mmCIF file of C-alpha atoms in Angstrom:
data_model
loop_
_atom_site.group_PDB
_atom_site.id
_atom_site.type_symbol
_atom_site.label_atom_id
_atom_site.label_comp_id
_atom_site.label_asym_id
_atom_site.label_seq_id
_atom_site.Cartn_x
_atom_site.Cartn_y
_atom_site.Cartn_z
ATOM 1 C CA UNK J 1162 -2.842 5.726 -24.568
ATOM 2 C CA UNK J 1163 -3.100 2.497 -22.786
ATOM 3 C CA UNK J 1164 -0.072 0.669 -24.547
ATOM 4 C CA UNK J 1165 2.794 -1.006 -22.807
ATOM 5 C CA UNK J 1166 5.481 1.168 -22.319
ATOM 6 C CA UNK J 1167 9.025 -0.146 -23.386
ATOM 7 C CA UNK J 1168 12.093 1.933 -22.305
ATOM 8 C CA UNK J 1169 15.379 1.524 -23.835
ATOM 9 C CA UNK J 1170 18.220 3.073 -21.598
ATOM 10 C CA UNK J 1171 17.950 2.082 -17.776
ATOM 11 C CA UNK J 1172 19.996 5.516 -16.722
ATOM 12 C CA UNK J 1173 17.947 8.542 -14.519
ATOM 13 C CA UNK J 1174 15.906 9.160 -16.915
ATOM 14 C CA UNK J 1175 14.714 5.695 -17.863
ATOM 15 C CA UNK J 1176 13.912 5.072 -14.091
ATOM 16 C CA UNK J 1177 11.521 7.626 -14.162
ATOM 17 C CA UNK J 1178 9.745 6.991 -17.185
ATOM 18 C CA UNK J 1179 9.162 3.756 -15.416
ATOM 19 C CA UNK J 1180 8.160 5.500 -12.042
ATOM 20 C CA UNK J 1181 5.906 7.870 -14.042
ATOM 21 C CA UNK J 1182 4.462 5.015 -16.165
ATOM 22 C CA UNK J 1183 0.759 3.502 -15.707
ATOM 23 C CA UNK J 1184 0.579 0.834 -17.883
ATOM 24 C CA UNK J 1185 2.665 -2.270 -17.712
ATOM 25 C CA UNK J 1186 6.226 -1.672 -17.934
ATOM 26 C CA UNK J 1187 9.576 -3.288 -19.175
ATOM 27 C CA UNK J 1188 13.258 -1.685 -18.692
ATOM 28 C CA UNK J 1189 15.897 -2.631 -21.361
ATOM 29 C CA UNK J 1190 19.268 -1.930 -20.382
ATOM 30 C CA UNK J 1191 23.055 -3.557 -19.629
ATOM 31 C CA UNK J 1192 22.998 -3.262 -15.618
ATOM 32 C CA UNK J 1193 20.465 -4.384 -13.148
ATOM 33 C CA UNK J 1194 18.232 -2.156 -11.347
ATOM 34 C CA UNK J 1195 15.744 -2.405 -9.119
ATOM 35 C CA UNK J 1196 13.425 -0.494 -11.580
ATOM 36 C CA UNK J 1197 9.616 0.270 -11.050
ATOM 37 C CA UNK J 1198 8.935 -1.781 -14.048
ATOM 38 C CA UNK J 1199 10.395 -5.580 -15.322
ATOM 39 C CA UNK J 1200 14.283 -5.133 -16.227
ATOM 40 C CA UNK J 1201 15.540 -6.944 -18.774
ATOM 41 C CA UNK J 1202 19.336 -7.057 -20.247
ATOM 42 C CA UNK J 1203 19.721 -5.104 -23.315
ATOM 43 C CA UNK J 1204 22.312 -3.230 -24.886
ATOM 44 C CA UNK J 1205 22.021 -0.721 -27.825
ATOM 45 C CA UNK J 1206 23.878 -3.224 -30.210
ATOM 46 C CA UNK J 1207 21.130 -5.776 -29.425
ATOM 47 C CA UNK J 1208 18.148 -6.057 -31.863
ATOM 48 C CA UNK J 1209 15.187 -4.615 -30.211
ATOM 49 C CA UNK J 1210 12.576 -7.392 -29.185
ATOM 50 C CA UNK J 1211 8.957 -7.787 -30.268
ATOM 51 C CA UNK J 1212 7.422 -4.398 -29.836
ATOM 52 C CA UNK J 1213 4.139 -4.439 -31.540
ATOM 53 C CA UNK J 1214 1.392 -2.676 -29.732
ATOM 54 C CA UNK J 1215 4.006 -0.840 -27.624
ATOM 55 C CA UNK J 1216 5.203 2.621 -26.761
ATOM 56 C CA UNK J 1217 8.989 2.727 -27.231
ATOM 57 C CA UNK J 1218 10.512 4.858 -25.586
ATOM 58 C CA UNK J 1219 14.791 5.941 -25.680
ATOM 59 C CA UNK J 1220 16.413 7.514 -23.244
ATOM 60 C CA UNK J 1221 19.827 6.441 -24.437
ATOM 61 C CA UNK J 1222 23.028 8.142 -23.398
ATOM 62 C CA UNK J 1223 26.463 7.821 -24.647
ATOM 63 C CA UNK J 1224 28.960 6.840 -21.994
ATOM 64 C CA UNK J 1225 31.403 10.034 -22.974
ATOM 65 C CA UNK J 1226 31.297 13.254 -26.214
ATOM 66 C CA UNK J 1227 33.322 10.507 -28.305
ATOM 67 C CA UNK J 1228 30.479 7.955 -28.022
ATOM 68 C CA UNK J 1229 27.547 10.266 -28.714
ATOM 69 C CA UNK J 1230 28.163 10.918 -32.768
ATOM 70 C CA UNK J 1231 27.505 7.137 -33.020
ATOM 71 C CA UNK J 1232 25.215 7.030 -30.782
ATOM 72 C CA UNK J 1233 22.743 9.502 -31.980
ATOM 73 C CA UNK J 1234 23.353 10.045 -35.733
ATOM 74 C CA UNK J 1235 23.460 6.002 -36.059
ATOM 75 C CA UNK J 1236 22.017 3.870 -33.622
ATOM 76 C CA UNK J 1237 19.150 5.637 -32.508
ATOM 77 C CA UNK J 1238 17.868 6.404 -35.990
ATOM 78 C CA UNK J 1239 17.850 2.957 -36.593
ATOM 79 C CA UNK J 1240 16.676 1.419 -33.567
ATOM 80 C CA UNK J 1241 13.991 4.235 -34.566
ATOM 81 C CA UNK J 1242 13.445 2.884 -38.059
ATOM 82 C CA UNK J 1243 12.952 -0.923 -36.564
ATOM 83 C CA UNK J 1244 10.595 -0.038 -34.161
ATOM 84 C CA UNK J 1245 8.224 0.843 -36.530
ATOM 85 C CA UNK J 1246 8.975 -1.327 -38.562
ATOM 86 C CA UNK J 1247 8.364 -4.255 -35.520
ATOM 87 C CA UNK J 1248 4.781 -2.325 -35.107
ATOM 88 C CA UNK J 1249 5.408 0.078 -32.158
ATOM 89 C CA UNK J 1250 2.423 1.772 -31.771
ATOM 90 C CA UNK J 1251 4.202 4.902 -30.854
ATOM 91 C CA UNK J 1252 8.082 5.848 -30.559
ATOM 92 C CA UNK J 1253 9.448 8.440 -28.488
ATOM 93 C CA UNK J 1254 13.252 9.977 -28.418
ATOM 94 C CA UNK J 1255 14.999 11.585 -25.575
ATOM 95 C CA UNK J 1256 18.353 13.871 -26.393
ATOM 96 C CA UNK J 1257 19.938 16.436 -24.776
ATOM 97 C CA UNK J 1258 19.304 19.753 -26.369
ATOM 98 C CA UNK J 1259 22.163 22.489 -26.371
ATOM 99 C CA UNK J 1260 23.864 24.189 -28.959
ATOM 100 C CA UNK J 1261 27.818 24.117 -29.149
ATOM 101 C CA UNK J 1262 28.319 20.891 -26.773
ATOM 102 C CA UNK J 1263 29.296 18.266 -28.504
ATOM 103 C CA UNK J 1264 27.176 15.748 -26.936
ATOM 104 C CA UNK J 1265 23.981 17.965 -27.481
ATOM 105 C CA UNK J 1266 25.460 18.839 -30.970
ATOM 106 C CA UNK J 1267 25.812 14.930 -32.099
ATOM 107 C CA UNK J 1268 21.599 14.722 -31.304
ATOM 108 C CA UNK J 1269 20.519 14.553 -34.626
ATOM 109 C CA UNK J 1270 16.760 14.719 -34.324
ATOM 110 C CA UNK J 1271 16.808 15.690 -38.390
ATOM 111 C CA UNK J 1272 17.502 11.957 -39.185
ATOM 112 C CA UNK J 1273 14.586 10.213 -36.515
ATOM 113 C CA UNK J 1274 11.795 9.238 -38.017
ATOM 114 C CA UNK J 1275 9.132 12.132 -38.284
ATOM 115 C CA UNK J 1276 6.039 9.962 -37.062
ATOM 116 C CA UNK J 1277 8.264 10.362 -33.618
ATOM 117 C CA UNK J 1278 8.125 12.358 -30.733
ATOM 118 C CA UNK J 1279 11.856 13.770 -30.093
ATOM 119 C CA UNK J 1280 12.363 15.224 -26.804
ATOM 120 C CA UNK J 1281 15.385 17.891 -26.463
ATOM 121 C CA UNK J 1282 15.709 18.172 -22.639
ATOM 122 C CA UNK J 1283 17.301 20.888 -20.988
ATOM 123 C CA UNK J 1284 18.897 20.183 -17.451
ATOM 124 C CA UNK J 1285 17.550 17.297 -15.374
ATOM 125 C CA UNK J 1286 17.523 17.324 -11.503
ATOM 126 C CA UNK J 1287 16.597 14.663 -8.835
ATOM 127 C CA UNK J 1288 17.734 11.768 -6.852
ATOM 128 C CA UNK J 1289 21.390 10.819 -8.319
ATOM 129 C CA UNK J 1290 21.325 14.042 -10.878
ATOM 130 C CA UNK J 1291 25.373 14.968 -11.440
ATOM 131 C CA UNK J 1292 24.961 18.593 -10.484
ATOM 132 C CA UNK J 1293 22.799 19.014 -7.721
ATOM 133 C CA UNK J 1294 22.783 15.353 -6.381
ATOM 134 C CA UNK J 1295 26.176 15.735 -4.848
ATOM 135 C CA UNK J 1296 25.552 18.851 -3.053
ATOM 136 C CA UNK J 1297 22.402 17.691 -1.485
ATOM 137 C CA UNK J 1298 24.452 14.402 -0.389
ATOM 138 C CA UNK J 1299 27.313 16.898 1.250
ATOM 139 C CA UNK J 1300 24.996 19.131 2.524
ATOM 140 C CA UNK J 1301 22.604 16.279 4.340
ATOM 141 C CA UNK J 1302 25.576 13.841 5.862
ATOM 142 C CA UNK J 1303 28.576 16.260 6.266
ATOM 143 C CA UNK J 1304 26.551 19.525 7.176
ATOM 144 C CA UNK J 1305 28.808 21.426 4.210
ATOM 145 C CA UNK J 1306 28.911 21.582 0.246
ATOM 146 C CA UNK J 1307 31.154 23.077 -2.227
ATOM 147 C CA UNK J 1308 29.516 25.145 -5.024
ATOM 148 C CA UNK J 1309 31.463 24.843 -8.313
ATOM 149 C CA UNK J 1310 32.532 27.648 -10.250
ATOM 150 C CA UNK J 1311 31.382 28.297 -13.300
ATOM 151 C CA UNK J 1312 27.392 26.555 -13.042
ATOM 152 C CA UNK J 1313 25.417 29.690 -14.945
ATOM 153 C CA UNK J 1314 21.636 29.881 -13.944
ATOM 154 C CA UNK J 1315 19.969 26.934 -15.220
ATOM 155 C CA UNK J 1316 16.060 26.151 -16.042
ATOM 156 C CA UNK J 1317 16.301 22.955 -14.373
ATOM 157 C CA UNK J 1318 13.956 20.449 -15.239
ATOM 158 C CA UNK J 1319 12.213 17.889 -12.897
ATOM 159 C CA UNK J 1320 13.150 14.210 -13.594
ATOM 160 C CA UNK J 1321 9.676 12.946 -12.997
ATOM 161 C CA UNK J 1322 8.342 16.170 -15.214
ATOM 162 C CA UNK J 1323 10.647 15.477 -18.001
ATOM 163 C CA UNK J 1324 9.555 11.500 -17.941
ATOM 164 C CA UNK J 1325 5.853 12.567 -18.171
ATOM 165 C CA UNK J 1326 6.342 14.959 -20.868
ATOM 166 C CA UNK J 1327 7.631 12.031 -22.647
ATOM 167 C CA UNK J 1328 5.111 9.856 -22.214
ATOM 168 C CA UNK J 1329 2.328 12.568 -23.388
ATOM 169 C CA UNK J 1330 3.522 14.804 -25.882
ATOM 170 C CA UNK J 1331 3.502 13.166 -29.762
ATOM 171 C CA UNK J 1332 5.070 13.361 -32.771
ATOM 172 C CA UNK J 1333 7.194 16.308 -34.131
ATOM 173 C CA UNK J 1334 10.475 17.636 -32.194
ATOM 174 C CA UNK J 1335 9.532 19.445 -28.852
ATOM 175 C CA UNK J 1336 12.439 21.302 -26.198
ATOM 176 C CA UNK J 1337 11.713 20.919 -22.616
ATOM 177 C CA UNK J 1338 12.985 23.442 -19.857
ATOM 178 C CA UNK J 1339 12.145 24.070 -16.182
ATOM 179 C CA UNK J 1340 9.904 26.578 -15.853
ATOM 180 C CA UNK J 1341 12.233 29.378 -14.014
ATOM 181 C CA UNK J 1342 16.342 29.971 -14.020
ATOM 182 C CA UNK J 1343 17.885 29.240 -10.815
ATOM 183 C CA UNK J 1344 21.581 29.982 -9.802
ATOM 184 C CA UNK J 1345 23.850 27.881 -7.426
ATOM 185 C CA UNK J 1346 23.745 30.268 -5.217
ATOM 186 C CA UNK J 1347 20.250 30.582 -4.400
ATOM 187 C CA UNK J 1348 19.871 26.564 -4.531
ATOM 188 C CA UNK J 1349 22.453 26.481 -2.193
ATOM 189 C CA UNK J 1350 20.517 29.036 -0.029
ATOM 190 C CA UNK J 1351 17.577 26.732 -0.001
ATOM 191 C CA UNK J 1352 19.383 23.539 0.698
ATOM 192 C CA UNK J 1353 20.520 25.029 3.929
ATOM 193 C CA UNK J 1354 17.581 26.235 4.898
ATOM 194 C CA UNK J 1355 16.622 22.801 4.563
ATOM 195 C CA UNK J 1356 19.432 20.884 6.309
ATOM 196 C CA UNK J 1357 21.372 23.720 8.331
ATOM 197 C CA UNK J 1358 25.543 23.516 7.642
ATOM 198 C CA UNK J 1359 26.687 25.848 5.330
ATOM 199 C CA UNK J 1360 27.780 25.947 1.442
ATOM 200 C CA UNK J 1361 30.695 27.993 0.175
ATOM 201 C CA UNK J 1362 32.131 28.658 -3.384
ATOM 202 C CA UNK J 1363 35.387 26.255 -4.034
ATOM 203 C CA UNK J 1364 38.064 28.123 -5.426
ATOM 204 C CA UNK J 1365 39.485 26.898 -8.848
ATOM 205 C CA UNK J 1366 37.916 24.584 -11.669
ATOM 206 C CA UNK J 1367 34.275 24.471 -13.405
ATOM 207 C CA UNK J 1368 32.267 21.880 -12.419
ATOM 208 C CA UNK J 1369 31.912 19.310 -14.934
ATOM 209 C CA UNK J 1370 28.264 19.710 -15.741
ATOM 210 C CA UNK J 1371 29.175 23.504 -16.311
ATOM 211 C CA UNK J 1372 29.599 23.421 -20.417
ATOM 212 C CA UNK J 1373 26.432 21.753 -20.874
ATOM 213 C CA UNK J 1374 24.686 23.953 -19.296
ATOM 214 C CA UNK J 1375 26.186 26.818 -20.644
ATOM 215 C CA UNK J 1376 24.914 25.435 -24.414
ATOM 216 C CA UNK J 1377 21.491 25.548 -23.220
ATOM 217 C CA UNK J 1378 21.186 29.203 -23.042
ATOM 218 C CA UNK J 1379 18.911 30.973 -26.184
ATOM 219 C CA UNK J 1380 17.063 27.640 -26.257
ATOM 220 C CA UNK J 1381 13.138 28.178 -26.327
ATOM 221 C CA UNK J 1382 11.129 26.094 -24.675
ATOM 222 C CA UNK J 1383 7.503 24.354 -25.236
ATOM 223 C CA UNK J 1384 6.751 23.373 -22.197
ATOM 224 C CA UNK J 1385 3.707 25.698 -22.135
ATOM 225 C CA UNK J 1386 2.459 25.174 -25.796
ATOM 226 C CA UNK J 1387 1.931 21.357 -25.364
ATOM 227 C CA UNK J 1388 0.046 22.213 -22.054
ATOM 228 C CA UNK J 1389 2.027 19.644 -20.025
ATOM 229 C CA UNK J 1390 1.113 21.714 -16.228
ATOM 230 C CA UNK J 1391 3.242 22.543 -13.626
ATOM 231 C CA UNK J 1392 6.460 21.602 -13.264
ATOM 232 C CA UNK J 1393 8.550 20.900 -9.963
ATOM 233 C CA UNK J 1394 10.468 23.634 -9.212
ATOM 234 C CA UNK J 1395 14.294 22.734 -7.304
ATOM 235 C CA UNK J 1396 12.902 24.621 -4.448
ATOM 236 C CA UNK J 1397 9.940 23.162 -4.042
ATOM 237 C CA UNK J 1398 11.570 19.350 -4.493
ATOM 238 C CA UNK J 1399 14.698 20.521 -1.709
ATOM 239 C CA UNK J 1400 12.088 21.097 0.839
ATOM 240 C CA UNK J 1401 10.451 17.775 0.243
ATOM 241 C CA UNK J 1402 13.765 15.628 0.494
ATOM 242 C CA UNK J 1403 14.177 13.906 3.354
ATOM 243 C CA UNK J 1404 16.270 14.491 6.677
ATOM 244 C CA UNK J 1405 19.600 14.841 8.297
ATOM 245 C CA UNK J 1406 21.875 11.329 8.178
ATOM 246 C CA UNK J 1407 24.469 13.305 9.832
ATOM 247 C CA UNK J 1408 25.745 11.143 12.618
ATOM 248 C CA UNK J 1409 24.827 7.525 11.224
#
C-alpha cells in the first residue's frame, strides 16, 4: 500500500492522516495550513482532481447539524462515486458514528460505495480536540480548568490512532473506539498531576461536546477484530504533553 495518499478535509483529523502518512502526501481543503503534506485549496463543491493511482481519503465535516444531511447523504456519496470513477486505487470515508445525534445520524454509510472503507469514529482527542483541548490549555497557562457538566465517560480515541486505522483497514463499514471509558473527572485528575493547579466542576450548562458523546454509548467497536494494536490512551498522551507556559 504504497499509493499517494490524497485527503479531502484539512480539519484535526485530516492533519493527522497527513502526520501518520508515509507515502507522498497532498491536503485538499478551503484554509491554509501548515500541513505535514502539500496543501492545496479545495472545497467540497469543487470537482475532485486527477486521482488515479491514489488513496482518497475524506475526513469531511459539516460546519453545523444543518449542514451535515447534505453533506453526508449527498456530497460524499458522490465525491465517493467520482473517485472511482477518476481511478482511485482505494477510497476511504471518515463519519462520526452515534446514534440519535443528528450529525452522526445524517452519516449515511448505506449510500457510499461498498468497494470503500467507511470509518464511524467515536470521540477524537489531541492537540486542538473541542473537549479536552481546552482544559489542557486552562490547566497548563492559568493553573485552573472548569469541567463541564454533563461529559458521560467516553472511549476516547487517539487522533493519530484513528488516522492510522484509516489508512489500514479496507473495504466494508468498520466503528472505531478508544480502547477504555474515561470520565472527566479522572482526566482531570491526571491533568493535574501533570501540570499542578486544580480543576473544579462549573456549575450550570452541558458542555457542548456533551450530546455527541452521549449517542455513542451501545456502539460496538472493531478496533480489536481488524488487529489495528494499541491505542493511546488520554492518560498516557497527558503525561507526554509538554510543560507549564504559566508566566509567559
Amino acid at each position: 500500500m504504497n499509493e499517494p495518499l490524497f485527503v479531502f478535509g484539512g480539519g484535526r483529523l485530516g492533519a493527522a492522516l497527513a502526520r501518520v502518512s508515509r507515502t507522498p502526501t497532498r491536503v485538499f481543503s478551503p484554509t491554509p495550513r501548515p500541513h505535514a503534506g502539500l496543501w492545496l485549496r479545495w472545497t467540497a463543491t469543487d470537482r475532485l482532481p486527477e486521482v488515479d493511482g491514489a488513496h482518497v481519503c475524506l475526513a469531511l465535516a459539516p460546519r453545523g447539524a444543518a449542514d451535515a444531511g447534505p453533506l453526508y447523504r449527498e456530497v460524499v456519496p458522490d465525491l465517493v462515486r467520482d473517485a472511482w470513477r477518476l481511478g482511485a486505487a482505494r477510497v476511504t470515508v471518515c463519519g462520526p458514528a452515534g446514534r440519535g445525534d443528528p450529525v452522526a445520524d445524517a452519516f449515511a454509510p448505506q449510500r457510499i460505495d461498498a468497494r470503500s472503507a467507511i470509518l464511524r469514529l467515536g470521540a477524537l482527542f489531541g492537540v486542538d480536540d473541542r473537549c479536552l483541548w481546552p482544559l489542557v490549555v486552562a490547566l497548563r497557562e492559568k493553573g485552573t480548568a472548569r469541567l463541564p457538566r454533563g461529559v458521560p465517560a467516553t472511549r476516547w480515541l487517539w487522533l493519530e490512532d484513528a488516522a492510522r486505522a484509516a489508512l489500514r483497514v479496507g473495504p466494508g463499514v468498520h466503528t472505531l473506539l478508544g480502547h477504555e471509558a474515561m470520565d472527566l473527572d479522572a482526566i482531570g485528575d491526571r491533568l493535574v498531576a501533570r501540570f499542578g493547579g486544580a480543576c473544579s466542576r462549573t456549575l450550570f450548562g452541558d458542555a457542548a461536546c456533551a450530546p455527541a458523546l452521549r449517542s455513542l454509548a451501545g456502539e460496538p467497536d472493531d478496533w480489536e477484530s481488524l488487529e489495528l494494536g494499541e491505542r493511546l490512551s488520554v492518560g498516557v498522551w497527558v503525561a507526554k504533553l509538554p510543560g507549564l507556559r504559566r508566566g509567559r
